[in-house]
Amino acid sequence: MTFTKQWFTAIVTSGTAGTGGLGGRRKLKSLAGSMRCTTWAARENAVSQISVVDVSKYWGATRAVDGVSFAADAGSLLVLLGPSGCGKSTTLRLIAGLEQVSGGRIFIGGADVTALPPAKRRIAMVFQSYALFPHLTVAENILFGLKVRKVAAAERDRRLERVAALLGLERLLARKPAQLSGGQQQRVALGRAIIAETPVCLMDEPLSNLDAQLRAEMRREIRSIQQKLGITMVYVTHDQSEAMSMADRVVLMREGKVEQAAAPDDMYARPATVFAARFIGTPPMNILPAAPDIAAADQVLMGVRPEHVMLGHDIGMPLRVRGVEFFGADTVVTCAYGEATLTARVPGKATLSAGSAIRVHWRPEDLHFFDAASGRRRDDVMTLAIGDAKQFVHAGLA
Amino acid sequence: MQNPDQTKKRADGAPSPLVGEGNRLSVPQHLRVHIHGWLLLLPAAVLLVAFTYYPAVRTIFDSLFSTPRGVRGAVFVGMDNYAAMLADPVFVRALVNNFVYAACVIPLTIALALSMALWVDGRIAGRPFLRLSFFTPTVLPMIAVANIWLFFYAPGYGLLDQILGLFGFSAHNWLGDQHTALACLIAVAIWKDAGFFMIFYLAALQQISPQLAEAAALEGASRWYFFRRVTFPLLMPTTLFVLVNAIINSFRLVDHIVVMTQGGPDNATALLLFYIYEVGFKFWDTAYAATLTVVLLTLLAVFALGQFLILDRRIHYQ
């Protein structure tokens, strides 16, 4: 693929020329700022798109994946998000061809790959366990696929040099996986995926074995590599913050079905269901019985995000504080709201303790409404409430 | 419940048995640690010395003396026993037989064990049954096994002849023919050991993450390529272990020979250990038996050393 070679060369040359003495990781970061490879990404646009059309996977009576459809634009990062057992990993394995679909079709780069074996789908994959070959060195691990495909030795070495420089693995090439830290192993797995220069890369919870700090670092690094190389990436995770921070598009799954597919900000601003509302954001959205004075109150649930709950002493509902958790930048205050619990996230350190009496209020436009029976979003209630804003906000006043 | 005596002792005695201060024997602390360690090793050391090292040294010693007979005690003869051994055609025959036997049994057993393990590791119907049936030969007592095979090989009415008879072959005395007797023993040994070694391979195969195969499949590696480049190297520690055991087994075979051929015909199935047994306990030439034993031990030691020194460096251990 000529486009990949071009940008690869560009990165390596600018990297060595500009930041000669720095370590690989710093080199990478400095490159991330200076490089914007839009032209070739645009050129690939038409081809490397992934679409999954009404795909199902059954094991006996269990429907692991049940009529799932979504599409990833070329050069974008699509996250399959959901709790464990929701079918996201199975969906990824179906795209990879490691499992056969029970129904539906999968297209990669415009071609129907549903019946093709994994090796013919022009994809690379990073496994949750990294799946590094323990008896091979880092270099041999990264080159494994090229050797299988009998790429010429000179070309192999050239690509290895580039990938090693990109991932800061130059000094580790002769080591075995057991001699590497978790983060380094992750880089090797990533190297093995990108050296193939395939337009599509699949990632199955790649960061779940790393500690929190390393995870945040690798998250940024993977995202920057994905953007620079213009790879179309499908990324599976159960961590909503990972999804929110990395994705161009999030596909939220639940029990084998797509719950909502949207850009992260859309999903955050307009969750389609109670499940989506509770799954995205920490702490999760408060879902409360609707205030009695709004229309059809018995049929809807009211949702408000903890960061939209404002605490005060003058206006709002009087509530009793149950617990206070201080996180440094902010504090999460838990209050009793009738039978339910209401959490509020306030900046800084709140001078509250369990048992204190406070008043809470929120802006009417920050409210979300969901159908009590189906759990689906109801925007018709929203308009009603905004029209009745003052009255609603103060509804709980004693 | 604390006994007042103990409390008193602890109050004025040493806080820990390893601390030298206040110790009645006043042994320096580092020495106490050593004594402690040696005492812990003692039971194992006594057993090893009594049943391994002393007999081994004694064997070497005995091989330098003549066999005591009646009133004439053992006389130091130096290397005479070894010279006699080299001139002994039966010894040479037994040694050659043993090398032929080992050269056939070891590779074939290992190859068969590995193939069976790869087969039962896959997803096939009736897998537990297959695993059990492969392992059965190991569970059966060797003497019983040898007797069963004796019937298989029996001329005329034996299983082998009956099957061959269907294809028009005439009856053959498999164990009575110099040219086929050793091959018959080899077949029994392979049948017996392959299942046992398969268990080790199976255990090792199940340690290999299935994701490695998936990662290789994504790269387009064929099953053979994956086996050659990944599975087989990862099985090397097991192969070494199996190899050491296979070599030891093939040099210490006695039971089958005793039951099936008694070393015959014309020493065609005499292996080293069987010959040692005959010399030592049938002819009662203990000094010569000791000499032969030294040769056997030296052979095994050289093999084991070679394996660990040469192969170990090339093996990846998890």
XYZ file of C-alpha atoms in Angstrom:
716
model
C 0.000 0.000 0.000
C 1.711 3.112 -1.166
C -0.090 5.535 1.097
C 1.053 3.760 4.239
C 4.622 3.670 3.103
C 4.518 7.375 2.416
C 3.366 8.432 5.795
C 5.578 5.888 7.472
C 8.603 7.354 5.793
C 7.396 10.825 6.684
C 7.087 9.927 10.346
C 10.408 8.235 10.625
C 12.303 10.967 8.825
C 10.703 13.804 10.726
C 11.101 11.844 13.924
C 14.788 11.235 13.514
C 15.517 14.679 12.120
C 13.539 16.663 14.627
C 13.864 14.828 17.885
C 16.904 12.684 17.365
C 17.893 12.043 20.942
C 14.514 11.433 22.472
C 13.021 8.090 23.417
C 10.444 6.482 21.207
C 7.414 7.527 23.164
C 8.358 11.182 23.314
C 9.238 11.056 19.675
C 5.783 9.788 19.009
C 4.107 12.548 20.921
C 6.085 15.256 19.220
C 5.145 13.688 15.916
C 1.510 13.578 16.798
C 1.523 17.351 16.960
C 3.362 17.937 13.722
C 1.812 15.296 11.522
C -1.566 15.477 9.903
C -2.014 12.896 7.242
C -5.337 13.647 5.754
C -4.752 13.139 2.072
C -4.171 9.416 1.996
C -6.863 8.809 4.585
C -9.322 10.535 2.310
C -8.127 8.474 -0.615
C -8.817 5.233 1.245
C -12.219 6.476 2.350
C -14.274 4.583 -0.131
C -12.591 1.244 0.451
C -11.807 0.512 4.048
C -15.213 0.962 5.502
C -16.619 -1.801 7.648
C -20.303 -2.578 7.636
C -22.043 -5.129 9.708
C -25.538 -5.846 8.440
C -28.083 -7.648 10.602
C -25.450 -10.031 11.956
C -26.417 -12.758 14.420
C -24.541 -15.490 16.217
C -26.377 -18.256 18.038
C -24.989 -21.029 20.166
C -27.903 -23.388 20.540
C -30.671 -21.320 22.061
C -28.323 -18.561 23.255
C -28.340 -15.499 21.073
C -24.888 -14.046 21.696
C -25.318 -11.520 18.890
C -28.821 -10.797 17.711
C -29.401 -8.765 14.550
C -26.604 -6.256 15.015
C -25.984 -3.596 12.356
C -23.521 -0.729 12.293
C -20.927 0.819 10.026
C -17.502 2.353 10.561
C -16.225 5.092 8.267
C -12.766 4.710 6.847
C -10.096 6.082 9.155
C -12.449 6.297 12.097
C -12.393 4.605 15.456
C -15.564 2.758 16.327
C -15.965 1.472 19.857
C -18.136 -1.503 20.704
C -19.125 -0.785 24.274
C -21.139 -2.766 26.760
C -21.126 -4.771 29.958
C -19.529 -8.214 29.970
C -21.583 -10.796 28.120
C -23.300 -8.249 25.881
C -21.867 -9.812 22.701
C -19.330 -7.117 21.838
C -16.330 -9.447 21.752
C -18.285 -12.000 19.753
C -19.211 -9.288 17.266
C -15.532 -8.433 16.902
C -14.628 -12.083 16.401
C -17.312 -12.315 13.736
C -15.776 -9.356 11.925
C -12.363 -11.013 12.243
C -13.718 -14.288 10.922
C -12.678 -16.201 14.027
C -16.340 -17.166 14.408
C -18.854 -17.818 11.656
C -22.048 -15.779 11.572
C -25.393 -17.498 12.056
C -27.040 -14.814 9.948
C -26.377 -11.444 8.304
C -23.484 -10.132 6.250
C -20.180 -8.402 6.946
C -18.502 -6.051 4.465
C -14.939 -4.805 4.680
C -13.764 -2.273 2.134
C -16.934 -2.761 0.159
C -16.373 -6.492 -0.304
C -18.550 -9.148 1.266
C -16.183 -11.049 3.571
C -18.821 -13.059 5.428
C -17.566 -16.379 4.087
C -13.856 -15.526 3.884
C -11.280 -16.954 6.307
C -9.614 -14.442 8.684
C -6.407 -14.186 6.674
C -8.277 -13.081 3.540
C -10.145 -10.214 5.206
C -7.211 -7.743 5.217
C -7.475 -7.096 8.917
C -5.142 -7.051 11.881
C -6.185 -7.798 15.424
C -4.904 -7.143 18.914
C -6.069 -9.648 21.503
C -6.946 -8.955 25.101
C -4.190 -11.304 26.247
C -1.911 -9.892 23.479
C -1.405 -13.483 22.197
C 2.342 -12.948 21.845
C 4.366 -16.029 20.981
C 6.292 -16.604 24.227
C 9.276 -18.352 22.656
C 9.892 -15.711 19.994
C 11.659 -12.399 20.462
C 9.891 -9.082 20.083
C 11.244 -8.725 16.543
C 10.169 -12.244 15.574
C 6.753 -11.677 17.085
C 6.234 -8.480 15.106
C 7.541 -10.066 11.901
C 5.567 -13.297 12.278
C 2.856 -12.353 9.800
C 5.272 -10.953 7.226
C 7.243 -14.196 7.332
C 4.076 -16.211 6.859
C 3.261 -14.092 3.820
C 6.848 -14.446 2.610
C 7.573 -10.734 2.419
C 11.175 -10.178 1.285
C 13.725 -9.858 4.086
C 14.799 -6.336 3.125
C 11.200 -5.109 3.137
C 10.592 -6.854 6.464
C 13.547 -5.153 8.083
C 12.500 -1.787 6.738
C 9.003 -2.145 8.132
C 10.254 -3.472 11.463
C 12.494 -0.462 11.845
C 9.603 1.893 11.225
C 7.213 0.150 13.572
C 9.835 -0.142 16.306
C 10.559 3.561 16.005
C 6.868 4.398 16.068
C 6.233 2.395 19.220
C 9.543 2.992 20.995
C 10.505 -0.673 20.856
C 13.974 -0.276 19.320
C 15.849 -1.435 22.387
C 13.541 -4.337 23.164
C 13.635 -6.148 19.840
C 15.839 -9.003 21.067
C 13.839 -9.646 24.231
C 11.251 -12.311 24.849
C 7.729 -11.307 25.886
C 8.261 -12.567 29.447
C 11.022 -9.989 29.866
C 8.681 -7.106 29.062
C 6.289 -5.104 31.210
C 2.573 -5.196 30.485
C 2.713 -1.903 28.632
C 5.641 -3.050 26.500
C 3.858 -6.298 25.662
C 0.881 -4.220 24.616
C 3.125 -2.218 22.284
C 4.492 -5.394 20.735
C 0.967 -6.649 20.114
C 0.164 -3.286 18.551
C 3.329 -3.482 16.463
C 2.353 -6.895 15.173
C -0.998 -5.468 14.143
C 0.233 -2.336 12.380
C 3.239 -3.835 10.583
C 0.791 -5.704 8.353
C -0.320 -2.282 7.045
C -3.867 -3.514 6.713
C -6.526 -0.814 6.473
C -8.558 -2.325 9.319
C -7.460 -3.093 12.855
C -9.618 -4.858 15.435
C -8.919 -4.522 19.135
C -10.395 -6.751 21.799
C -10.174 -4.983 25.170
C -6.496 -4.261 24.555
C -5.961 -2.233 27.713
C -7.810 -4.280 30.293
C -4.652 -5.920 31.633
C -2.857 -2.643 32.329
C -2.909 -0.460 35.417
C -4.957 2.728 35.378
C -2.137 5.143 34.634
C -0.663 3.080 31.810
C -4.124 2.525 30.422
C -4.701 6.267 30.076
C -1.325 6.665 28.398
C -1.851 3.793 25.951
C -5.331 5.062 25.198
C -3.899 8.325 23.901
C -1.134 6.520 22.080
C -3.435 4.083 20.297
C -5.726 6.914 19.318
C -2.868 8.979 17.928
C -1.458 6.037 15.970
C -4.885 5.205 14.626
C -5.388 8.783 13.472
C -1.945 9.130 11.992
C -2.078 5.863 10.101
C -5.678 6.460 9.140
C -6.573 2.951 10.255
C -10.199 2.029 10.516
C -10.368 0.613 13.994
C -13.029 -1.382 15.785
C -12.271 -1.311 19.462
C -14.043 -3.406 22.072
C -14.198 -2.233 25.658
C -16.427 -2.357 28.697
C -14.933 0.873 29.996
C -17.174 3.780 29.092
C -14.481 6.375 29.763
C -12.228 4.600 27.249
C -15.066 4.676 24.744
C -15.884 8.314 25.358
C -12.306 9.529 25.112
C -11.238 7.516 22.047
C -14.197 6.910 19.822
C -15.455 8.689 16.755
C -18.544 6.576 17.118
C -19.784 4.422 19.977
C -21.970 1.370 19.494
C -23.463 0.509 22.847
C -24.533 -3.112 23.084
C -26.748 -4.944 25.539
C -27.764 -8.592 25.511
C -26.611 -9.117 21.950
C -28.422 -6.102 20.534
C -27.389 -2.559 19.699
C -28.783 -0.286 22.382
C -27.604 2.940 20.783
C -25.081 3.924 18.144
C -23.930 7.544 18.176
C -20.966 9.865 18.492
C -19.742 9.984 22.106
C -20.997 13.519 22.743
C -24.399 12.681 21.271
C -24.689 9.572 23.350
C -23.808 11.544 26.420
C -26.160 14.400 25.650
C -29.084 12.358 24.391
C -28.998 8.786 25.716
C -31.631 6.758 23.886
C -32.532 4.529 26.800
C -32.246 4.309 30.560
C -29.532 1.706 30.055
C -27.484 4.027 27.856
C -28.028 6.864 30.298
C -26.776 4.815 33.234
C -23.901 3.157 31.350
C -22.290 6.341 30.043
C -20.833 8.752 32.586
C -19.481 8.321 36.104
C -21.184 8.360 38.469
C -24.152 7.182 36.383
C -27.132 9.369 35.638
C -29.723 9.665 38.389
C -32.940 7.995 37.268
C -35.766 9.153 39.469
C -39.526 8.918 39.474
C -40.867 11.967 37.670
C -42.087 14.864 39.799
C -45.859 14.554 40.288
C -46.761 17.828 38.586
C -45.475 16.994 35.096
C -47.669 15.469 32.433
C -48.000 11.682 32.481
C -45.795 11.558 35.569
C -46.699 7.993 36.346
C -45.531 6.817 32.925
C -42.116 8.452 32.790
C -38.823 8.398 34.611
C -36.757 11.489 35.022
C -32.993 11.489 34.554
C -30.407 14.023 35.573
C -26.640 13.690 35.437
C -24.807 14.106 38.749
C -22.762 17.021 37.381
C -25.990 18.873 36.524
C -27.316 18.665 40.061
C -26.577 21.901 41.836
C -26.360 22.162 45.597
C -27.448 25.217 47.524
C -29.135 26.402 50.659
C -31.680 28.791 49.229
C -33.515 27.102 46.390
C -34.486 23.582 45.430
C -35.593 20.423 47.129
C -34.465 19.880 50.675
C -32.635 16.551 50.941
C -30.507 14.793 53.515
C -26.883 13.873 52.678
C -26.074 10.168 52.960
C -22.449 10.144 51.997
C -19.644 12.310 50.647
C -16.772 11.022 48.495
C -13.901 13.365 47.757
C -11.978 12.738 44.515
C -9.655 15.732 44.430
C -11.010 17.735 41.532
C -14.570 17.092 42.571
C -16.765 15.589 45.227
C -19.631 13.149 44.799
C -22.449 13.759 47.245
C -25.064 11.052 47.751
C -28.476 12.130 49.042
C -31.680 10.356 49.940
C -34.384 11.168 47.399
C -37.504 9.562 48.768
C -36.913 5.856 48.356
C -34.244 6.473 45.715
C -30.727 7.859 45.873
C -29.563 11.017 44.160
C -25.902 11.649 43.457
C -24.479 15.068 42.763
C -21.030 15.837 41.497
C -19.746 19.194 42.616
C -16.381 20.779 41.858
C -13.732 20.999 44.563
C -14.197 19.827 48.108
C -17.690 20.072 49.520
C -17.936 21.032 53.161
C -20.675 18.538 53.831
C -20.939 15.435 55.895
C -23.401 12.582 56.151
C -26.617 13.811 57.708
C -26.313 17.441 56.574
C -29.414 19.061 55.162
C -29.015 20.591 51.704
C -31.159 21.788 48.853
C -30.690 20.613 45.294
C -31.892 21.978 41.988
C -31.107 21.655 38.301
C -31.799 23.422 35.063
C -34.848 22.034 33.279
C -32.872 21.633 30.024
C -30.568 19.197 31.821
C -33.406 16.795 32.415
C -33.936 13.622 30.408
C -37.196 11.671 30.280
C -37.653 7.985 29.664
C -40.693 5.839 29.276
C -41.204 3.958 32.527
C -42.300 0.789 30.761
C -39.925 0.521 27.775
C -37.015 2.566 29.132
C -36.816 4.494 25.848
C -36.148 8.209 25.663
C -39.191 10.470 25.482
C -38.572 13.910 24.088
C -42.244 14.945 24.187
C -42.135 15.158 27.975
C -39.054 17.317 27.802
C -40.885 20.143 26.016
C -43.666 20.025 28.503
C -41.323 20.297 31.426
C -39.357 23.180 29.978
C -42.559 25.080 29.466
C -43.278 24.549 33.089
C -39.731 25.077 34.242
C -40.060 27.166 37.381
C -42.833 25.149 38.781
C -41.029 21.911 38.074
C -37.711 22.852 39.551
C -39.316 23.910 42.766
C -41.708 21.016 42.810
C -39.991 19.369 45.723
C -39.918 22.488 47.907
C -41.449 21.983 51.272
C -3.607 -22.417 76.448
C -0.149 -21.619 77.647
C 1.628 -23.718 80.120
C 3.356 -21.606 82.821
C 6.610 -23.459 82.247
C 6.692 -22.431 78.603
C 5.900 -18.853 79.443
C 8.756 -18.812 81.887
C 11.169 -20.288 79.377
C 10.198 -17.764 76.782
C 10.555 -14.915 79.243
C 14.174 -15.670 80.070
C 15.177 -17.713 77.045
C 15.880 -16.835 73.448
C 13.003 -15.083 71.685
C 13.583 -17.216 68.616
C 15.415 -20.489 68.225
C 17.548 -18.980 65.487
C 18.886 -16.094 67.564
C 22.146 -16.986 69.251
C 21.895 -14.670 72.238
C 21.138 -16.416 75.505
C 21.637 -19.796 73.878
C 22.929 -22.499 76.185
C 25.022 -24.152 73.446
C 26.277 -20.744 72.292
C 26.670 -21.970 68.702
C 27.234 -19.036 66.333
C 24.090 -18.046 64.542
C 25.220 -18.763 60.984
C 26.253 -22.258 62.028
C 22.853 -22.854 63.566
C 21.206 -21.942 60.278
C 23.413 -24.471 58.504
C 22.699 -27.210 61.031
C 19.008 -26.458 60.724
C 19.186 -26.781 56.953
C 21.167 -30.004 56.980
C 18.803 -31.540 59.499
C 15.894 -30.769 57.213
C 17.740 -32.399 54.305
C 18.751 -35.430 56.340
C 15.778 -37.778 55.718
C 15.994 -37.357 51.954
C 19.777 -37.567 52.008
C 19.731 -40.828 54.001
C 17.387 -42.433 51.492
C 19.382 -41.214 48.509
C 22.691 -42.380 49.937
C 21.360 -45.755 51.044
C 19.587 -46.633 47.845
C 21.316 -44.615 45.118
C 24.779 -43.281 45.840
C 26.184 -46.067 47.989
C 25.025 -48.836 45.589
C 26.422 -46.880 42.649
C 29.832 -46.393 44.245
C 29.812 -49.972 45.496
C 29.069 -51.213 41.986
C 32.063 -49.392 40.553
C 34.189 -50.781 43.378
C 32.924 -54.349 42.845
C 33.593 -54.177 39.128
C 37.298 -53.950 39.891
C 37.296 -57.249 41.844
C 36.739 -60.854 40.898
C 33.569 -62.654 41.912
C 34.007 -64.357 45.306
C 33.490 -68.104 44.932
C 33.277 -70.503 47.887
C 36.388 -70.187 50.009
C 38.143 -67.882 47.544
C 37.235 -64.263 48.352
C 37.116 -61.330 45.954
C 40.505 -60.475 44.519
C 41.431 -57.115 43.021
C 41.704 -57.596 39.274
C 41.822 -54.021 38.036
C 40.330 -53.633 34.543
C 40.228 -57.355 33.824
C 36.427 -57.500 34.024
C 36.165 -54.702 31.470
C 38.592 -56.439 29.122
C 36.565 -59.651 29.424
C 33.403 -57.688 28.723
C 34.701 -56.273 25.447
C 35.603 -59.783 24.381
C 32.162 -61.116 25.318
C 30.061 -61.554 22.136
C 26.803 -61.694 24.119
C 27.530 -58.316 25.673
C 28.253 -56.798 22.274
C 25.067 -58.355 20.926
C 23.033 -57.005 23.863
C 24.529 -53.549 23.430
C 23.799 -53.452 19.698
C 20.288 -54.824 20.293
C 19.707 -52.145 22.871
C 20.789 -49.351 20.543
C 18.591 -50.684 17.748
C 15.722 -50.997 20.185
C 16.217 -47.443 21.523
C 16.665 -45.971 18.046
C 13.316 -47.435 16.969
C 11.281 -47.087 20.135
C 12.187 -43.538 21.169
C 11.397 -41.577 17.981
C 8.362 -43.660 17.136
C 6.925 -43.421 20.652
C 7.414 -39.681 20.794
C 5.972 -39.126 17.328
C 2.969 -41.295 18.108
C 2.428 -39.681 21.518
C 2.538 -36.206 19.993
C 0.192 -37.144 17.153
C -2.315 -38.703 19.513
C -2.130 -35.694 21.826
C -2.715 -33.285 18.925
C -5.628 -35.419 17.836
C -7.408 -35.684 21.181
C -6.673 -32.018 21.915
C -8.871 -31.017 18.974
C -12.618 -30.885 18.953
C -13.651 -34.371 18.019
C -16.551 -36.584 19.005
C -15.908 -39.056 21.804
C -12.823 -37.235 23.027
C -12.920 -38.518 26.659
C -13.251 -42.080 25.374
C -10.265 -41.657 23.072
C -8.137 -40.163 25.820
C -9.002 -43.048 28.105
C -8.272 -45.680 25.511
C -4.891 -44.149 24.661
C -3.962 -44.188 28.309
C -5.142 -47.727 29.064
C -1.869 -49.515 28.111
C -0.095 -47.511 30.808
C -2.513 -48.603 33.486
C -2.231 -52.326 32.767
C 0.487 -54.292 34.625
C 3.477 -54.986 32.396
C 3.485 -58.739 33.005
C -0.175 -58.989 32.020
C 0.462 -56.850 28.961
C 3.347 -59.072 27.904
C 1.182 -62.173 28.252
C -1.574 -60.665 26.133
C 0.923 -59.824 23.409
C 2.331 -63.310 23.677
C -1.048 -64.532 22.457
C -1.129 -61.948 19.681
C 2.213 -63.187 18.399
C 1.514 -66.900 18.897
C 2.243 -68.792 15.690
C -0.825 -70.152 13.865
C -3.666 -69.220 16.184
C -2.357 -65.821 17.385
C -4.224 -62.643 16.472
C -1.501 -61.422 14.142
C -1.331 -64.688 12.213
C -5.112 -64.965 12.049
C -5.380 -61.497 10.529
C -2.521 -62.136 8.113
C -4.066 -65.512 7.313
C -7.096 -63.694 5.915
C -4.784 -62.170 3.324
C -3.224 -65.498 2.460
C -0.011 -65.282 4.499
C 1.212 -68.474 6.116
C 1.762 -68.852 9.863
C 4.920 -67.359 11.291
C 6.651 -67.779 14.639
C 7.086 -64.082 15.313
C 8.904 -64.357 18.610
C 10.817 -67.473 17.579
C 12.431 -65.891 14.540
C 15.704 -64.003 15.052
C 14.690 -61.432 12.459
C 11.291 -60.539 13.871
C 11.620 -61.082 17.641
C 13.188 -57.699 18.449
C 10.692 -55.882 16.215
C 7.878 -57.573 18.135
C 9.248 -56.270 21.422
C 9.645 -52.819 19.904
C 5.983 -52.795 18.883
C 4.881 -53.695 22.412
C 7.053 -50.965 23.939
C 5.714 -48.308 21.583
C 2.137 -49.383 22.238
C 2.764 -49.246 25.968
C 4.618 -45.943 26.309
C 2.968 -43.773 23.664
C -0.221 -43.386 25.710
C 1.726 -42.453 28.805
C 3.762 -39.793 27.024
C 0.636 -38.554 25.286
C -0.708 -37.431 28.657
C 2.285 -35.124 29.120
C 1.911 -33.706 25.634
C -1.806 -33.241 26.145
C -1.197 -31.345 29.382
C 1.379 -29.143 27.652
C -0.915 -28.507 24.680
C -3.670 -27.358 26.954
C -1.313 -24.789 28.463
C -0.931 -23.121 25.082
C -3.405 -20.269 24.723
C -5.888 -20.850 21.878
C -5.469 -17.176 21.028
C -1.996 -17.929 19.682
C -3.607 -20.114 17.026
C -6.132 -17.370 16.284
C -3.417 -14.737 16.002
C -1.545 -16.995 13.587
C -4.719 -17.726 11.617
C -5.278 -13.981 11.165
C -1.821 -13.749 9.631
C -2.642 -16.562 7.265
C -0.361 -19.181 8.828
C -1.212 -22.724 7.806
C -1.753 -25.330 10.507
C 1.531 -26.969 9.645
C 3.387 -23.633 9.805
C 1.802 -22.886 13.160
C 2.758 -26.321 14.464
C 6.326 -25.997 13.245
C 6.916 -22.435 14.395
C 4.785 -22.207 17.545
C 3.310 -25.421 18.921
C 6.371 -27.616 18.562
C 8.837 -25.095 20.056
C 6.446 -24.493 22.934
C 6.271 -28.244 23.520
C 10.060 -28.598 23.671
C 10.281 -28.704 27.490
C 7.820 -31.597 27.402
C 9.723 -33.262 24.588
C 12.932 -33.103 26.599
C 11.219 -34.598 29.613
C 9.648 -37.334 27.514
C 12.952 -37.992 25.759
C 14.827 -38.484 29.029
C 12.147 -40.877 30.213
C 12.006 -42.733 26.910
C 15.755 -43.289 26.926
C 15.738 -44.521 30.501
C 12.794 -46.799 29.738
C 14.464 -48.304 26.709
C 17.621 -49.154 28.653
C 15.885 -50.683 31.605
C 13.423 -52.972 29.877
C 13.330 -56.402 31.506
C 9.756 -57.537 32.187
C 8.636 -58.010 28.581
C 11.743 -59.989 27.730
C 11.388 -62.262 30.735
C 7.796 -63.078 29.833
C 7.998 -63.144 26.056
C 11.406 -64.315 24.832
C 13.892 -64.876 27.670
C 16.399 -63.004 25.516
C 16.197 -65.526 22.701
C 16.276 -66.757 20.066
C 20.075 -66.784 20.031
C 20.225 -63.568 22.093
C 18.279 -61.701 19.400
C 16.230 -59.944 22.093
C 18.861 -59.754 24.829
C 18.988 -56.131 25.976
C 21.513 -54.717 28.391
C 19.521 -54.881 31.609
C 18.204 -58.341 30.826
C 21.764 -59.526 30.273
C 22.840 -57.951 33.578
C 19.970 -59.760 35.289
C 21.027 -63.070 33.740
C 24.720 -62.649 34.612
C 23.993 -61.461 38.134
C 21.139 -63.674 39.243
C 21.310 -66.732 36.998
C 25.043 -67.195 36.573
C 25.842 -65.484 39.900
C 28.842 -63.739 38.363
C 28.295 -60.608 40.488
C 31.547 -58.878 39.643
C 30.858 -59.125 35.916
C 27.277 -57.998 36.483
C 28.670 -54.985 38.366
C 30.937 -54.247 35.404
C 27.991 -54.338 33.009
C 25.980 -52.143 35.351
C 28.724 -49.524 35.365
C 28.540 -49.437 31.567
C 24.765 -49.020 31.654
C 24.937 -46.242 34.252
C 27.644 -44.443 32.304
C 25.581 -44.612 29.135
C 22.505 -43.196 30.866
C 24.511 -40.460 32.578
C 26.073 -39.401 29.279
C 22.670 -39.286 27.590
C 21.058 -37.287 30.380
C 23.956 -34.851 30.564
C 23.991 -34.369 26.824
C 20.281 -33.707 26.740
C 20.295 -31.156 29.495
C 23.468 -29.402 28.412
C 22.777 -29.230 24.688
C 19.016 -29.178 24.363
C 18.219 -27.149 27.444
C 19.821 -24.020 26.045
C 17.629 -24.093 22.984
C 14.396 -24.660 24.832
C 12.028 -21.928 25.795
C 10.604 -22.388 29.277
C 7.463 -20.500 30.182
